[in-house]
Coordinates of C-alpha atoms and ligand atoms in Angstrom, one line a residue:
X1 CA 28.3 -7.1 235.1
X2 CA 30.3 -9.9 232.9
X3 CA 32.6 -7.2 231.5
X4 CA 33.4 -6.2 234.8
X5 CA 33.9 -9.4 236.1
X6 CA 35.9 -11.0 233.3
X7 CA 39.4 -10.1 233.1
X8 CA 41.8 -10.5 230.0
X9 CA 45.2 -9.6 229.4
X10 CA 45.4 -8.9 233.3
X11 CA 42.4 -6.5 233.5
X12 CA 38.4 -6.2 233.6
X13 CA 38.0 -6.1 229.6
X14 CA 35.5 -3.4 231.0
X15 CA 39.0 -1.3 231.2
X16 CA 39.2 -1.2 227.1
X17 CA 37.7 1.8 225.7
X18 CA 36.5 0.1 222.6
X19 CA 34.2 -2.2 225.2
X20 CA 33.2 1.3 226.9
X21 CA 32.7 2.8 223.5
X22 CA 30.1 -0.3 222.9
X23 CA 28.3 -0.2 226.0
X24 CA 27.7 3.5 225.4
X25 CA 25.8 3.0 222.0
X26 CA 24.0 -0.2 223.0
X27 CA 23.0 2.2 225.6
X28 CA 22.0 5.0 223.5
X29 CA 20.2 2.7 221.2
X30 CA 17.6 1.2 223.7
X31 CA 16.8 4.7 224.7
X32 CA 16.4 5.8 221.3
X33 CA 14.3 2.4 220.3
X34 CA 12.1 3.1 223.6
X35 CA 11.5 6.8 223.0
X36 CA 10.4 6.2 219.4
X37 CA 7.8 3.6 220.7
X38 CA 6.3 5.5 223.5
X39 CA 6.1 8.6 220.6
X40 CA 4.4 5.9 218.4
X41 CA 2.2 4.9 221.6
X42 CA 1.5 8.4 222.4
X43 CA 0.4 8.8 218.7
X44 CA -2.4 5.7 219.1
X45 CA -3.5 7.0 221.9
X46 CA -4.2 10.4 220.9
X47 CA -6.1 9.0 217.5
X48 CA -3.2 10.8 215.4
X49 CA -3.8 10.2 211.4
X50 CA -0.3 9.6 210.8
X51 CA 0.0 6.8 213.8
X52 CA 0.4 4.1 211.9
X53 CA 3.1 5.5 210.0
X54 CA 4.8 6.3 213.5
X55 CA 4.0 2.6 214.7
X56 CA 5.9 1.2 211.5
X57 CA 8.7 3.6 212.0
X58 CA 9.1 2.7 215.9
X59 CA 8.3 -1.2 214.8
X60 CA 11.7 -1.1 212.3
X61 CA 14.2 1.3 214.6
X62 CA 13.0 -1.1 217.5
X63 CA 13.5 -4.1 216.0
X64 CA 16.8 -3.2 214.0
X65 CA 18.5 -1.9 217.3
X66 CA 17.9 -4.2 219.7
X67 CA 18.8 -6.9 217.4
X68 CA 21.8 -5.1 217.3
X69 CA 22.6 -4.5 221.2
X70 CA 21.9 -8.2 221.8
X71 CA 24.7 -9.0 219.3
X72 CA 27.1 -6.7 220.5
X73 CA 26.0 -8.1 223.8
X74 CA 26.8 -11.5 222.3
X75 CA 30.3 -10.3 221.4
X76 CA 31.0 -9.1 224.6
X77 CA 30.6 -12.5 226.1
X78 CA 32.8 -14.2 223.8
X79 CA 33.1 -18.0 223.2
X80 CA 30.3 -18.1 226.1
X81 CA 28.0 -15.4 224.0
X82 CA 27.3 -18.3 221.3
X83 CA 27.1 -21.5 223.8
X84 CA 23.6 -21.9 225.5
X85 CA 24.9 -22.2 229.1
X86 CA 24.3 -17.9 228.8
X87 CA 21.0 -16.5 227.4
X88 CA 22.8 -14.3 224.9
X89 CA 22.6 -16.6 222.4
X90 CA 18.8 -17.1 222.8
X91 CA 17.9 -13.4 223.1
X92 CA 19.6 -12.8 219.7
X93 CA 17.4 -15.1 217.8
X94 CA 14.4 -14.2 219.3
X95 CA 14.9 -10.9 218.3
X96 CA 16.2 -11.6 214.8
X97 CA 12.7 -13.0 214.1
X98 CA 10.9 -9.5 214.8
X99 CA 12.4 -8.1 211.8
X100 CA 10.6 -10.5 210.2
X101 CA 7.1 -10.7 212.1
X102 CA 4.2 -8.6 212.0
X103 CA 5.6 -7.5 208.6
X104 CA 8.8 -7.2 207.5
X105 CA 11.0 -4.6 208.3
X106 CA 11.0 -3.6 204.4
X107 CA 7.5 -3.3 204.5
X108 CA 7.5 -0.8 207.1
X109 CA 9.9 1.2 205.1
X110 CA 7.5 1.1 202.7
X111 CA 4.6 2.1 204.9
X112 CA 6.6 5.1 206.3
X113 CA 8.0 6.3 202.4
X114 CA 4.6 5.7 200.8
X115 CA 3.3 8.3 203.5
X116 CA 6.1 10.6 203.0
X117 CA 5.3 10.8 199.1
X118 CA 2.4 12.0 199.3
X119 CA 1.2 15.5 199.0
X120 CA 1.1 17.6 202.3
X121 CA 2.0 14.0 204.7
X122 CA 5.3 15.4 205.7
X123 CA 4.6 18.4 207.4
X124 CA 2.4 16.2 209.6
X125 CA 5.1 13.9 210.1
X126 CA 8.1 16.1 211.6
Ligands
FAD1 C1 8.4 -17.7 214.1 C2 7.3 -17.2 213.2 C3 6.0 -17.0 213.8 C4 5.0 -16.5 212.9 N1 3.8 -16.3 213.5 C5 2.8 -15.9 212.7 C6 1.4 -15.7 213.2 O1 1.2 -16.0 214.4 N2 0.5 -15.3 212.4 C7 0.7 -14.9 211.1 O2 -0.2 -14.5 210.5 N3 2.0 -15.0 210.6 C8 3.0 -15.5 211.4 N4 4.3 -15.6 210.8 C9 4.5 -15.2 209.4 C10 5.1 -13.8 209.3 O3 4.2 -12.8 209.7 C11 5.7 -13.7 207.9 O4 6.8 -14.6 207.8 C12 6.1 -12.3 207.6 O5 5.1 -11.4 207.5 C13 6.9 -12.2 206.3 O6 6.2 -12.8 205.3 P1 6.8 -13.9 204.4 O7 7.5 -15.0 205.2 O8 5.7 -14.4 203.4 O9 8.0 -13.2 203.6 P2 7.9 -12.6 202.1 O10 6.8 -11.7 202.0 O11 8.0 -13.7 201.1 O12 9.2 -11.7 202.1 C14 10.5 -12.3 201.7 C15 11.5 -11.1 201.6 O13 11.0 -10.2 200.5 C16 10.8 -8.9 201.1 N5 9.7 -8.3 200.4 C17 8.5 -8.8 200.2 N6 7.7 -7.9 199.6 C18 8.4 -6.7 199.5 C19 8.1 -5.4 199.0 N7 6.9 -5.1 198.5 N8 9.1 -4.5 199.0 C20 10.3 -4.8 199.5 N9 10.6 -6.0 200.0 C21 9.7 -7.0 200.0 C22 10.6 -9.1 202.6 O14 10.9 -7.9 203.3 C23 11.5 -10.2 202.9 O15 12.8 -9.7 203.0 C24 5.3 -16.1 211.6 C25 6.6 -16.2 211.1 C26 7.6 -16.8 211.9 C27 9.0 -16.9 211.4

């Protein structure tokens, strides 16, 4: 709605490509982030060996990407992206932390490579 509504060079800055171009793969990246935690999810629930390798692969994607929307999300907003009047500013360090949390996001990279090196784990993971 702000890119609509905010207007530089004597149009919505919705109107630049490179702004549509941004929205597109913020969008595709929360879809991607949720679909690999409801495969993870579906993984738990069905008592799957390999679901805590899914779980640390959906915990790093999700974490890494939506840090990343809410900072292009940030950008968008400009000057008022970094001041505290918006919430941009605040949902860009709360998510920062949660590659940090719960374990880091290189110790899910190691959870999910440790699995793949072992014998016969990869065919169970595709
Ligand atoms: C706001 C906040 C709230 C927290 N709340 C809790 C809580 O409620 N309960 C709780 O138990 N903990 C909590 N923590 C702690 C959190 O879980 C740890 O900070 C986190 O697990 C990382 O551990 P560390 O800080 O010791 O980092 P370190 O383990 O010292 O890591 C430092 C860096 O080295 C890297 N690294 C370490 N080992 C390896 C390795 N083997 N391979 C590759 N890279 C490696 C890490 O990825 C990281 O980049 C909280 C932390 C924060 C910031």
């Amino acid at each position: 709605s702000y890119v609509k509504d905010r207007k530089q060079f004597g149009t919505p800055i919705a109107g630049f490509q490179s702004v549509q171009f941004k929205l597109a793969d913020m969008l595709t990246q929360t879809i991607t982030a949720r679909q690999m935690i409801y495969l993870a999810a579906s993984k738990v629930d069905n008592n799957d060996p390999q679901a805590a390798t899914y779980c640390a692969m959906a915990k790093r994607l999700a974490t890494d990407l939506s840090f990343e929307v809410a900072n292009e999300a940030l950008q968008l907003h400009g000057g008022y992206g970094y001041l505290n009047e918006y919430p941009l500013e605040r949902h860009v360090r709360d998510l920062r932390v949660h590659q940090i949390l719960e374990g880091t996001n290189e110790i899910m990279r190691v959870i999910v490579s440790r699995q793949m090196l072992q014998d016969d784990a990869l065919s169970s993971l595709r």
